PDB file of C-alpha atoms and ligand atoms in Angstrom:
ATOM      1  CA  MET A  25      -0.108   0.083  -0.007  1.00 94.00           C
ATOM      2  CA  TYR A  26       1.563   3.465  -1.178  1.00 97.00           C
ATOM      3  CA  ILE A  27      -0.642   6.076   0.968  1.00 97.00           C
ATOM      4  CA  VAL A  28      -0.151   9.819   0.248  1.00 98.00           C
ATOM      5  CA  MET A  29      -1.568  11.816   3.270  1.00 97.00           C
ATOM      6  CA  LEU A  30      -2.700  15.304   2.047  1.00 96.00           C
ATOM      7  CA  GLY A  31      -3.751  18.006   4.316  1.00 94.00           C
ATOM      8  CA  ALA A  32      -2.880  21.442   5.605  1.00 93.00           C
ATOM      9  CA  PRO A  33      -0.197  22.154   8.201  1.00 91.00           C
ATOM     10  CA  GLY A  34      -1.707  21.100  11.421  1.00 90.00           C
ATOM     11  CA  SER A  35      -4.740  19.014  10.014  1.00 92.00           C
ATOM     12  CA  GLY A  36      -3.274  15.949  11.745  1.00 90.00           C
ATOM     13  CA  LYS A  37      -1.880  14.224   8.850  1.00 93.00           C
ATOM     14  CA  GLY A  38       1.191  13.558  10.733  1.00 92.00           C
ATOM     15  CA  THR A  39      -0.623  11.930  13.853  1.00 91.00           C
ATOM     16  CA  ALA A  40      -2.892   9.982  11.329  1.00 94.00           C
ATOM     17  CA  ALA A  41       0.119   8.653   9.430  1.00 95.00           C
ATOM     18  CA  LYS A  42       1.835   7.731  12.645  1.00 93.00           C
ATOM     19  CA  ILE A  43      -1.064   5.685  13.567  1.00 94.00           C
ATOM     20  CA  LEU A  44      -1.301   4.365  10.154  1.00 96.00           C
ATOM     21  CA  SER A  45       2.254   3.311  10.241  1.00 96.00           C
ATOM     22  CA  LYS A  46       1.757   1.341  13.745  1.00 94.00           C
ATOM     23  CA  LYS A  47      -1.498  -0.468  12.486  1.00 95.00           C
ATOM     24  CA  THR A  48      -0.087  -1.392   9.006  1.00 95.00           C
ATOM     25  CA  GLY A  49       3.704  -2.066   9.833  1.00 96.00           C
ATOM     26  CA  LEU A  50       4.522   0.157   7.127  1.00 97.00           C
ATOM     27  CA  PRO A  51       7.237   3.109   7.160  1.00 97.00           C
ATOM     28  CA  HIS A  52       5.867   6.470   7.899  1.00 96.00           C
ATOM     29  CA  ILE A  53       7.759   8.751   5.798  1.00 97.00           C
ATOM     30  CA  SER A  54       7.669  12.566   6.682  1.00 97.00           C
ATOM     31  CA  THR A  55       9.839  14.969   4.355  1.00 97.00           C
ATOM     32  CA  GLY A  56       9.741  17.545   6.872  1.00 95.00           C
ATOM     33  CA  ASP A  57      11.100  15.072   9.747  1.00 94.00           C
ATOM     34  CA  MET A  58      13.865  14.007   7.394  1.00 96.00           C
ATOM     35  CA  PHE A  59      14.619  17.743   6.857  1.00 97.00           C
ATOM     36  CA  ARG A  60      14.311  18.454  10.474  1.00 94.00           C
ATOM     37  CA  GLU A  61      16.812  15.547  11.113  1.00 94.00           C
ATOM     38  CA  GLN A  62      19.266  17.265   8.311  1.00 96.00           C
ATOM     39  CA  ILE A  63      18.976  20.564  10.079  1.00 96.00           C
ATOM     40  CA  LYS A  64      19.843  19.233  13.568  1.00 93.00           C
ATOM     41  CA  LYS A  65      22.896  17.491  12.082  1.00 96.00           C
ATOM     42  CA  GLU A  66      23.828  20.811  10.353  1.00 96.00           C
ATOM     43  CA  THR A  67      24.515  19.001   7.026  1.00 97.00           C
ATOM     44  CA  GLU A  68      24.702  20.979   3.715  1.00 97.00           C
ATOM     45  CA  LEU A  69      20.918  19.606   2.800  1.00 97.00           C
ATOM     46  CA  GLY A  70      20.026  20.730   6.439  1.00 97.00           C
ATOM     47  CA  LYS A  71      21.243  24.305   5.612  1.00 97.00           C
ATOM     48  CA  LEU A  72      20.007  24.475   2.305  1.00 97.00           C
ATOM     49  CA  ALA A  73      16.453  23.047   3.695  1.00 97.00           C
ATOM     50  CA  ASN A  74      16.475  25.487   6.605  1.00 96.00           C
ATOM     51  CA  SER A  75      16.730  28.510   4.546  1.00 96.00           C
ATOM     52  CA  TYR A  76      13.338  27.617   2.833  1.00 96.00           C
ATOM     53  CA  ILE A  77      11.894  26.103   6.007  1.00 94.00           C
ATOM     54  CA  SER A  78      12.273  28.970   8.091  1.00 93.00           C
ATOM     55  CA  ASN A  79      10.701  31.336   6.164  1.00 90.00           C
ATOM     56  CA  GLY A  80       7.618  28.993   5.452  1.00 90.00           C
ATOM     57  CA  GLY A  81       8.388  28.316   1.909  1.00 92.00           C
ATOM     58  CA  LEU A  82       8.856  25.006   0.112  1.00 95.00           C
ATOM     59  CA  VAL A  83      12.373  23.156  -0.319  1.00 97.00           C
ATOM     60  CA  PRO A  84      12.927  22.960  -4.136  1.00 97.00           C
ATOM     61  CA  ASP A  85      11.388  20.084  -6.115  1.00 97.00           C
ATOM     62  CA  GLU A  86      14.459  18.540  -7.263  1.00 97.00           C
ATOM     63  CA  VAL A  87      15.982  18.455  -3.681  1.00 97.00           C
ATOM     64  CA  THR A  88      12.846  16.998  -2.318  1.00 98.00           C
ATOM     65  CA  ILE A  89      12.301  14.327  -4.947  1.00 98.00           C
ATOM     66  CA  ASP A  90      15.862  13.135  -4.618  1.00 97.00           C
ATOM     67  CA  ILE A  91      15.546  12.463  -0.977  1.00 97.00           C
ATOM     68  CA  VAL A  92      12.469  10.502  -1.275  1.00 98.00           C
ATOM     69  CA  ARG A  93      13.777   8.787  -4.239  1.00 97.00           C
ATOM     70  CA  ASP A  94      16.361   7.256  -1.968  1.00 96.00           C
ATOM     71  CA  ARG A  95      14.146   6.699   0.851  1.00 97.00           C
ATOM     72  CA  LEU A  96      11.801   4.466  -1.230  1.00 96.00           C
ATOM     73  CA  LYS A  97      14.785   2.201  -2.235  1.00 95.00           C
ATOM     74  CA  TRP A  98      15.216   0.993   1.390  1.00 96.00           C
ATOM     75  CA  GLU A  99      14.193  -2.593   1.907  1.00 95.00           C
ATOM     76  CA  ASP A 100      11.402  -1.454   4.495  1.00 96.00           C
ATOM     77  CA  ALA A 101       9.907   0.318   1.461  1.00 96.00           C
ATOM     78  CA  LYS A 102       9.071  -2.440  -0.815  1.00 93.00           C
ATOM     79  CA  ASN A 103       5.632  -3.522   0.399  1.00 93.00           C
ATOM     80  CA  GLY A 104       4.432   0.164   0.793  1.00 96.00           C
ATOM     81  CA  VAL A 105       5.101   3.421   2.562  1.00 98.00           C
ATOM     82  CA  ILE A 106       2.896   6.014   4.512  1.00 98.00           C
ATOM     83  CA  LEU A 107       3.973   9.396   2.905  1.00 98.00           C
ATOM     84  CA  ASP A 108       3.657  12.312   4.939  1.00 97.00           C
ATOM     85  CA  GLY A 109       4.416  15.925   3.556  1.00 96.00           C
ATOM     86  CA  PHE A 110       5.227  14.518   0.238  1.00 98.00           C
ATOM     87  CA  PRO A 111       4.294  15.064  -2.733  1.00 98.00           C
ATOM     88  CA  ARG A 112       3.418  18.787  -1.990  1.00 96.00           C
ATOM     89  CA  THR A 113       3.659  20.028  -5.738  1.00 95.00           C
ATOM     90  CA  GLU A 114       2.218  18.389  -8.904  1.00 94.00           C
ATOM     91  CA  ALA A 115       5.765  18.030 -10.130  1.00 96.00           C
ATOM     92  CA  GLN A 116       6.535  16.095  -7.162  1.00 97.00           C
ATOM     93  CA  ALA A 117       3.402  13.884  -7.562  1.00 97.00           C
ATOM     94  CA  LYS A 118       4.504  13.422 -11.179  1.00 97.00           C
ATOM     95  CA  ALA A 119       7.871  12.315  -9.992  1.00 98.00           C
ATOM     96  CA  LEU A 120       6.582  10.137  -7.418  1.00 98.00           C
ATOM     97  CA  ASP A 121       4.655   8.286  -9.893  1.00 97.00           C
ATOM     98  CA  GLU A 122       7.667   7.871 -12.124  1.00 97.00           C
ATOM     99  CA  ILE A 123       9.487   6.365  -9.219  1.00 97.00           C
ATOM    100  CA  LEU A 124       6.749   3.807  -8.282  1.00 96.00           C
ATOM    101  CA  LYS A 125       6.342   3.103 -11.759  1.00 96.00           C
ATOM    102  CA  GLU A 126       9.547   1.839 -12.226  1.00 93.00           C
ATOM    103  CA  GLN A 127       9.052  -0.772  -9.525  1.00 91.00           C
ATOM    104  CA  GLY A 128       5.583  -1.609 -10.850  1.00 94.00           C
ATOM    105  CA  LYS A 129       3.834   0.166  -8.246  1.00 95.00           C
ATOM    106  CA  LYS A 130       1.206   3.014  -7.989  1.00 95.00           C
ATOM    107  CA  VAL A 131      -0.135   5.294  -5.224  1.00 97.00           C
ATOM    108  CA  THR A 132      -3.039   3.245  -3.553  1.00 95.00           C
ATOM    109  CA  ILE A 133      -5.042   5.860  -1.690  1.00 96.00           C
ATOM    110  CA  VAL A 134      -4.622   9.724  -1.192  1.00 97.00           C
ATOM    111  CA  PRO A 135      -6.649  10.546   2.024  1.00 96.00           C
ATOM    112  CA  GLU A 136      -7.236  14.474   2.298  1.00 96.00           C
ATOM    113  CA  LEU A 137      -7.821  15.893   5.783  1.00 95.00           C
ATOM    114  CA  VAL A 138     -10.007  18.890   5.693  1.00 94.00           C
ATOM    115  CA  ILE A 139      -9.996  20.812   8.987  1.00 91.00           C
ATOM    116  CA  PRO A 140     -11.350  24.417   9.323  1.00 89.00           C
ATOM    117  CA  ALA A 141      -8.469  27.116   9.352  1.00 86.00           C
ATOM    118  CA  GLN A 142      -9.257  28.596  12.786  1.00 86.00           C
ATOM    119  CA  ILE A 143      -8.596  25.121  14.463  1.00 89.00           C
ATOM    120  CA  ILE A 144      -5.578  24.593  12.660  1.00 90.00           C
ATOM    121  CA  ILE A 145      -3.781  28.035  13.550  1.00 89.00           C
ATOM    122  CA  GLU A 146      -4.892  27.447  17.075  1.00 89.00           C
ATOM    123  CA  ARG A 147      -3.630  23.808  17.026  1.00 89.00           C
ATOM    124  CA  ILE A 148      -0.081  24.769  15.558  1.00 91.00           C
ATOM    125  CA  LEU A 149       0.238  27.632  17.949  1.00 92.00           C
ATOM    126  CA  ASN A 150       0.069  25.211  20.930  1.00 93.00           C
ATOM    127  CA  ARG A 151       1.816  22.152  19.432  1.00 92.00           C
ATOM    128  CA  ALA A 152       4.603  20.482  21.085  1.00 95.00           C
ATOM    129  CA  THR A 153       6.307  17.291  19.539  1.00 93.00           C
ATOM    130  CA  CYS A 154       8.536  14.597  21.626  1.00 95.00           C
ATOM    131  CA  SER A 155      12.050  15.075  21.062  1.00 93.00           C
ATOM    132  CA  ASN A 156      12.710  11.362  20.869  1.00 93.00           C
ATOM    133  CA  LYS A 157      12.303  10.231  17.130  1.00 87.00           C
ATOM    134  CA  GLU A 158      11.200   6.798  18.142  1.00 88.00           C
ATOM    135  CA  CYS A 159       8.286   8.181  19.907  1.00 91.00           C
ATOM    136  CA  GLY A 160       7.311  11.338  18.286  1.00 88.00           C
ATOM    137  CA  ALA A 161       4.102  11.746  20.276  1.00 90.00           C
ATOM    138  CA  ILE A 162       2.431  15.226  19.687  1.00 90.00           C
ATOM    139  CA  TYR A 163       0.631  17.253  22.235  1.00 92.00           C
ATOM    140  CA  ASN A 164      -1.367  20.401  22.249  1.00 91.00           C
ATOM    141  CA  THR A 165      -0.322  22.280  25.326  1.00 93.00           C
ATOM    142  CA  LYS A 166      -3.496  24.034  25.954  1.00 88.00           C
ATOM    143  CA  PHE A 167      -6.049  21.289  24.900  1.00 84.00           C
ATOM    144  CA  LYS A 168      -4.197  18.182  25.314  1.00 86.00           C
ATOM    145  CA  PRO A 169      -1.162  18.936  27.511  1.00 93.00           C
ATOM    146  CA  PRO A 170       1.526  16.288  28.760  1.00 96.00           C
ATOM    147  CA  LYS A 171       0.806  15.256  32.670  1.00 97.00           C
ATOM    148  CA  VAL A 172       4.385  17.068  33.444  1.00 97.00           C
ATOM    149  CA  GLU A 173       4.896  20.330  31.758  1.00 95.00           C
ATOM    150  CA  GLY A 174       7.583  20.176  28.781  1.00 96.00           C
ATOM    151  CA  ILE A 175       7.885  16.005  29.288  1.00 97.00           C
ATOM    152  CA  CYS A 176       6.565  13.310  27.118  1.00 97.00           C
ATOM    153  CA  ASP A 177       3.950  11.116  28.876  1.00 97.00           C
ATOM    154  CA  VAL A 178       4.708   8.235  26.775  1.00 96.00           C
ATOM    155  CA  CYS A 179       8.819   8.302  26.870  1.00 97.00           C
ATOM    156  CA  GLY A 180       9.745  10.746  29.415  1.00 97.00           C
ATOM    157  CA  SER A 181      11.730  12.538  26.764  1.00 97.00           C
ATOM    158  CA  LYS A 182      11.816  16.509  26.434  1.00 97.00           C
ATOM    159  CA  LEU A 183       9.054  18.307  24.502  1.00 97.00           C
ATOM    160  CA  ILE A 184       9.811  20.609  21.686  1.00 95.00           C
ATOM    161  CA  THR A 185       8.424  23.254  19.746  1.00 93.00           C
ATOM    162  CA  ARG A 186       9.129  23.511  15.906  1.00 89.00           C
ATOM    163  CA  ASN A 187      11.143  26.671  14.998  1.00 89.00           C
ATOM    164  CA  ASP A 188       8.637  27.138  12.102  1.00 90.00           C
ATOM    165  CA  ASP A 189       5.341  26.983  14.305  1.00 91.00           C
ATOM    166  CA  ASN A 190       4.967  30.748  14.512  1.00 90.00           C
ATOM    167  CA  GLU A 191       2.009  33.146  13.706  1.00 88.00           C
ATOM    168  CA  GLU A 192       3.977  34.643  10.740  1.00 88.00           C
ATOM    169  CA  THR A 193       5.386  31.077   8.991  1.00 90.00           C
ATOM    170  CA  ILE A 194       1.855  29.360   9.835  1.00 90.00           C
ATOM    171  CA  LYS A 195       0.252  31.822   7.746  1.00 90.00           C
ATOM    172  CA  LYS A 196       2.842  31.454   4.898  1.00 91.00           C
ATOM    173  CA  ARG A 197       2.617  27.678   5.106  1.00 91.00           C
ATOM    174  CA  LEU A 198      -1.340  27.672   4.947  1.00 92.00           C
ATOM    175  CA  GLU A 199      -0.965  29.990   1.883  1.00 92.00           C
ATOM    176  CA  VAL A 200       1.449  27.799   0.302  1.00 92.00           C
ATOM    177  CA  TYR A 201      -0.495  24.698   0.952  1.00 93.00           C
ATOM    178  CA  HIS A 202      -3.759  26.222  -0.481  1.00 92.00           C
ATOM    179  CA  LYS A 203      -1.894  27.349  -3.592  1.00 93.00           C
ATOM    180  CA  ASN A 204      -0.264  23.940  -4.517  1.00 92.00           C
ATOM    181  CA  SER A 205      -2.918  21.535  -3.058  1.00 92.00           C
ATOM    182  CA  LYS A 206      -5.336  22.502  -5.519  1.00 93.00           C
ATOM    183  CA  ASP A 207      -3.395  20.931  -8.698  1.00 94.00           C
ATOM    184  CA  LEU A 208      -2.542  18.059  -6.257  1.00 95.00           C
ATOM    185  CA  ILE A 209      -6.190  17.180  -5.442  1.00 96.00           C
ATOM    186  CA  GLU A 210      -7.132  17.439  -9.004  1.00 96.00           C
ATOM    187  CA  PHE A 211      -4.292  15.225  -9.907  1.00 97.00           C
ATOM    188  CA  TYR A 212      -5.171  12.360  -7.751  1.00 97.00           C
ATOM    189  CA  LYS A 213      -9.115  12.991  -8.053  1.00 97.00           C
ATOM    190  CA  GLU A 214      -8.610  12.367 -12.015  1.00 97.00           C
ATOM    191  CA  LYS A 215      -6.698   9.134 -11.033  1.00 96.00           C
ATOM    192  CA  GLY A 216      -9.691   8.004  -8.810  1.00 96.00           C
ATOM    193  CA  VAL A 217      -7.552   7.673  -5.606  1.00 96.00           C
ATOM    194  CA  LEU A 218      -8.642  10.862  -3.526  1.00 96.00           C
ATOM    195  CA  LYS A 219     -10.427   9.960  -0.473  1.00 95.00           C
ATOM    196  CA  THR A 220     -11.652  13.329   1.219  1.00 95.00           C
ATOM    197  CA  ILE A 221     -11.998  13.238   5.134  1.00 95.00           C
ATOM    198  CA  GLU A 222     -13.877  15.974   6.964  1.00 92.00           C
ATOM    199  CA  PRO A 223     -13.856  14.814  10.628  1.00 86.00           C
ATOM    200  CA  GLU A 224     -17.284  15.819  12.283  1.00 85.00           C
ATOM    201  CA  ASP A 225     -15.238  16.863  15.274  1.00 86.00           C
ATOM    202  CA  PRO A 226     -11.577  17.491  14.492  1.00 85.00           C
ATOM    203  CA  THR A 227     -11.134  18.344  18.241  1.00 82.00           C
ATOM    204  CA  ALA A 228     -12.035  15.033  19.398  1.00 83.00           C
ATOM    205  CA  ASP A 229      -9.673  12.952  21.181  1.00 79.00           C
ATOM    206  CA  ASN A 230     -10.121  10.201  18.991  1.00 86.00           C
ATOM    207  CA  ALA A 231     -10.369  12.185  15.762  1.00 87.00           C
ATOM    208  CA  SER A 232      -7.094  10.918  14.295  1.00 89.00           C
ATOM    209  CA  GLU A 233      -8.195   7.217  14.808  1.00 91.00           C
ATOM    210  CA  GLN A 234     -11.418   7.698  13.382  1.00 92.00           C
ATOM    211  CA  ALA A 235      -9.637   9.218  10.067  1.00 92.00           C
ATOM    212  CA  VAL A 236      -7.222   6.088   9.993  1.00 94.00           C
ATOM    213  CA  ASP A 237     -10.293   3.737  10.458  1.00 93.00           C
ATOM    214  CA  ILE A 238     -11.925   5.563   7.450  1.00 93.00           C
ATOM    215  CA  ILE A 239      -8.722   5.340   5.449  1.00 93.00           C
ATOM    216  CA  LEU A 240      -8.083   1.592   6.291  1.00 93.00           C
ATOM    217  CA  LYS A 241     -11.731   0.723   5.416  1.00 91.00           C
ATOM    218  CA  CYS A 242     -11.041   2.175   1.807  1.00 86.00           C
ATOM    219  CA  CYS A 243      -8.099  -0.151   1.316  1.00 83.00           C
ATOM    220  CA  GLU A 244      -9.725  -3.359   2.290  1.00 80.00           C
TER     221      GLU A 244
HETATM  222  P1  ADP B 323       3.546  21.099   8.086  1.00 74.30           P
HETATM  223  O1  ADP B 323       2.774  20.311   7.202  1.00 74.30           O
HETATM  224  O2  ADP B 323       3.301  21.221   9.472  1.00 74.30           O
HETATM  225  O3  ADP B 323       4.195  22.287   7.380  1.00 74.30           O
HETATM  226  P2  ADP B 323       6.085  19.357   7.506  1.00 74.30           P
HETATM  227  O4  ADP B 323       7.131  18.731   8.675  1.00 74.30           O
HETATM  228  O5  ADP B 323       5.514  18.536   6.690  1.00 74.30           O
HETATM  229  O6  ADP B 323       5.024  20.574   8.342  1.00 74.30           O
HETATM  230  O7  ADP B 323       6.937  20.410   6.704  1.00 74.30           O
HETATM  231  C1  ADP B 323       7.740  21.611   7.401  1.00 74.30           C
HETATM  232  C2  ADP B 323       8.383  22.007   6.277  1.00 74.30           C
HETATM  233  O8  ADP B 323       9.390  21.549   5.335  1.00 74.30           O
HETATM  234  C3  ADP B 323       7.519  22.627   5.055  1.00 74.30           C
HETATM  235  O9  ADP B 323       6.796  24.156   5.390  1.00 74.30           O
HETATM  236  C4  ADP B 323       8.426  22.952   3.998  1.00 74.30           C
HETATM  237  O10 ADP B 323       9.291  24.126   3.988  1.00 74.30           O
HETATM  238  C5  ADP B 323       9.214  21.784   4.184  1.00 74.30           C
HETATM  239  N1  ADP B 323       8.870  20.469   3.473  1.00 74.30           N
HETATM  240  C6  ADP B 323       8.347  19.311   3.854  1.00 74.30           C
HETATM  241  N2  ADP B 323       8.008  18.488   2.851  1.00 74.30           N
HETATM  242  C7  ADP B 323       8.242  19.242   1.563  1.00 74.30           C
HETATM  243  C8  ADP B 323       7.902  18.851   0.396  1.00 74.30           C
HETATM  244  N3  ADP B 323       7.312  17.577  -0.210  1.00 74.30           N
HETATM  245  N4  ADP B 323       8.412  19.763  -0.572  1.00 74.30           N
HETATM  246  C9  ADP B 323       9.003  21.023  -0.293  1.00 74.30           C
HETATM  247  N5  ADP B 323       9.211  21.597   0.992  1.00 74.30           N
HETATM  248  C10 ADP B 323       8.760  20.419   2.071  1.00 74.30           C
HETATM  249 ZN1   ZN B 324       7.856  10.534  23.836  1.00 74.30          ZN
END
């Protein structure tokens, strides 16, 4: 199964992707996480990526496509993956099709999480993520705070706030998402794999689990 998660920043696509990964055993591939790892290691790629990410813009297609192409060659990706944050442009979507085609594969389903903008902004501004990559639990410091401030309930690691989770960058990221997503959504709609998911209550505790159940039902 090759699942492409679509949704604005803060739509919960990362959380849903993590749950999907756990339930299916398929690797969760987040280009945002991959870039953040490179930034942390201060590699050349990280420096380049950061110059775009810190402004809320997109890392150039060539760079992004290359890292995904390499990642899809790993052994763990041969039965499928959960892609989170890629593709983000039509050029990336076409490149992904080509990469998969070479292996005789194609995108299985493209869930699109649709969440009202107000909820999204509120969510991102209060977002805190576990610094332990293996865990990656996500908290909302206002609505779903950890038991101990700044500490992950699940694994006890420190919680961190993403540098790009500030009001100015969020507005730009949402703009960029809406500008690019139109073409992406059209692209996958035409292929008949788009599945729009509009949670009844996106603030519900189990909203992500519900979205995942819908996705898995479509794949049966
Ligand atoms: P969010 O969806 O909350 O913005 P991500 O972790 O998916 O978070 O992405 C963070 C940033 O990383 C994006 O704003 C963008 O700059 C960069 N990025 C991630 N994926 C891509 C991609 N497929 N193409 C270009 N840039 C990307
Ligand atoms: Zn944790």
